[in-house]
Amino acid sequence: MSEPADTDAGISDPVRAPREPVPAAEDAEEDVLSPDDADVDDRAGLEVVAELLGGDVIDEDLA
């Protein structure tokens, strides 16, 4: 049988490796876009995707 890797020989354990810090909640909120931020190109892109998927883009303002 093979022996487990020797962690004392400089081989790092990926499970216990230091992780990247999680960004603060207020930083994450800045990246969220509202429907008001969408422009004409975004709407056209959504329509193309909806057509490819066989559905429709639902405009909540008209519903």
Coordinates of N, CA and C in Angstrom, one line a residue:
M1 N 0.8 -1.2 0.0 CA 0.0 0.0 0.0 C 0.9 1.2 0.0
S2 N 0.3 2.3 -0.6 CA 1.1 3.6 -0.5 C 0.9 4.3 0.8
E3 N 1.9 5.0 1.2 CA 1.8 5.8 2.4 C 1.3 7.2 2.1
P4 N 0.6 7.8 3.1 CA 0.1 9.1 2.9 C 1.2 10.1 2.7
A5 N 1.0 11.2 2.0 CA 2.0 12.2 1.7 C 2.5 12.8 3.0
D6 N 3.8 13.1 3.0 CA 4.5 13.7 4.1 C 4.3 15.2 4.1
T7 N 3.4 15.7 5.0 CA 3.1 17.1 5.1 C 4.3 17.9 5.6
D8 N 5.2 17.2 6.4 CA 6.4 17.9 6.9 C 7.4 18.2 5.9
A9 N 7.4 17.6 4.7 CA 8.4 17.7 3.7 C 8.1 18.9 2.8
G10 N 7.2 19.8 3.2 CA 6.9 21.0 2.4 C 5.8 20.8 1.4
I11 N 5.1 19.7 1.5 CA 3.9 19.5 0.7 C 2.7 20.1 1.4
S12 N 2.1 21.0 0.7 CA 0.9 21.7 1.4 C -0.3 20.8 1.2
D13 N -1.1 20.9 2.2 CA -2.4 20.2 2.2 C -3.5 21.1 1.6
P14 N -4.0 20.8 0.4 CA -4.9 21.7 -0.2 C -6.2 21.9 0.6
V15 N -6.6 21.0 1.4 CA -7.8 21.1 2.2 C -7.6 22.1 3.3
R16 N -6.4 22.2 3.8 CA -6.1 23.1 4.9 C -5.3 24.3 4.5
A17 N -5.2 24.5 3.2 CA -4.5 25.7 2.7 C -5.2 27.0 3.1
P18 N -4.5 28.1 3.3 CA -5.2 29.3 3.6 C -6.2 29.7 2.5
R19 N -7.3 30.3 2.8 CA -8.3 30.7 1.8 C -8.3 32.2 1.6
E20 N -8.8 32.6 0.5 CA -8.9 34.0 0.2 C -10.0 34.6 1.2
P21 N -9.7 35.8 1.6 CA -10.8 36.4 2.5 C -12.0 36.7 1.7
V22 N -13.2 36.6 2.4 CA -14.5 36.8 1.8 C -14.7 38.3 1.8
P23 N -15.1 38.9 0.7 CA -15.4 40.3 0.6 C -16.5 40.7 1.6
A24 N -16.4 41.9 2.1 CA -17.5 42.4 3.0 C -18.8 42.5 2.3
A25 N -19.9 42.4 3.0 CA -21.2 42.4 2.4 C -21.5 43.7 1.6
E26 N -21.0 44.8 2.2 CA -21.3 46.1 1.5 C -20.5 46.2 0.1
D27 N -19.4 45.5 0.0 CA -18.7 45.5 -1.3 C -19.4 44.6 -2.3
A28 N -20.0 43.6 -1.8 CA -20.8 42.7 -2.7 C -22.0 43.3 -3.3
E29 N -22.7 44.2 -2.4 CA -23.9 44.8 -2.9 C -23.6 45.8 -4.0
E30 N -22.4 46.4 -4.1 CA -22.1 47.3 -5.1 C -22.2 46.7 -6.5
D31 N -21.9 45.4 -6.6 CA -21.8 44.7 -7.9 C -23.2 44.3 -8.4
V32 N -24.2 44.4 -7.6 CA -25.6 43.9 -7.9 C -26.2 45.0 -8.8
L33 N -26.7 44.6 -10.0 CA -27.4 45.5 -10.9 C -28.9 45.4 -10.7
S34 N -29.5 46.6 -10.8 CA -31.0 46.6 -10.8 C -31.5 46.6 -12.2
P35 N -32.8 46.3 -12.4 CA -33.3 46.3 -13.8 C -33.2 47.7 -14.4
D36 N -33.1 48.8 -13.6 CA -32.9 50.1 -14.2 C -31.6 50.3 -14.8
D37 N -30.6 49.5 -14.5 CA -29.3 49.6 -15.0 C -29.1 48.9 -16.4
A38 N -30.1 48.2 -16.8 CA -30.1 47.5 -18.1 C -30.2 48.5 -19.2
D39 N -29.4 48.3 -20.3 CA -29.5 49.2 -21.4 C -30.1 48.4 -22.6
V40 N -30.2 49.0 -23.7 CA -30.8 48.4 -24.9 C -30.0 47.1 -25.3
D41 N -28.7 47.1 -25.2 CA -27.9 45.9 -25.6 C -28.2 44.8 -24.7
D42 N -28.4 45.0 -23.4 CA -28.8 44.0 -22.5 C -30.1 43.4 -22.8
R43 N -31.1 44.2 -23.2 CA -32.4 43.7 -23.5 C -32.3 42.9 -24.8
A44 N -31.6 43.3 -25.8 CA -31.4 42.6 -27.0 C -30.8 41.2 -26.7
G45 N -29.8 41.2 -25.9 CA -29.1 40.0 -25.5 C -30.1 39.0 -24.8
L46 N -30.9 39.5 -24.0 CA -31.9 38.7 -23.3 C -32.9 38.1 -24.3
E47 N -33.3 38.9 -25.3 CA -34.2 38.4 -26.3 C -33.6 37.3 -27.1
V48 N -32.3 37.4 -27.4 CA -31.7 36.4 -28.2 C -31.6 35.1 -27.4
V49 N -31.2 35.2 -26.1 CA -31.2 34.0 -25.2 C -32.5 33.4 -25.1
A50 N -33.6 34.2 -24.9 CA -34.9 33.7 -24.7 C -35.4 32.9 -26.0
E51 N -35.0 33.5 -27.1 CA -35.4 32.9 -28.4 C -34.7 31.5 -28.6
L52 N -33.4 31.4 -28.2 CA -32.7 30.2 -28.3 C -33.2 29.1 -27.3
L53 N -33.7 29.6 -26.2 CA -34.3 28.7 -25.2 C -35.8 28.4 -25.5
G54 N -36.3 29.0 -26.4 CA -37.7 28.8 -26.8 C -38.7 29.5 -25.8
G55 N -38.3 30.6 -25.2 CA -39.2 31.3 -24.3 C -39.3 32.7 -24.7
D56 N -39.9 33.5 -23.8 CA -40.0 34.9 -24.0 C -39.4 35.7 -22.8
V57 N -39.0 36.9 -23.1 CA -38.5 37.8 -22.1 C -39.8 38.5 -21.5
I58 N -39.9 38.3 -20.2 CA -41.1 38.9 -19.5 C -40.7 40.3 -19.0
D59 N -41.4 41.3 -19.4 CA -41.2 42.6 -19.0 C -42.1 42.9 -17.8
E60 N -41.5 43.0 -16.6 CA -42.4 43.2 -15.4 C -43.1 44.5 -15.4
D61 N -42.6 45.5 -16.2 CA -43.2 46.8 -16.2 C -44.6 46.7 -17.0
L62 N -44.7 45.8 -17.9 CA -45.9 45.6 -18.7 C -46.9 44.6 -18.1
A63 N -46.4 43.8 -17.2 CA -47.2 42.7 -16.6 C -48.2 43.3 -15.6

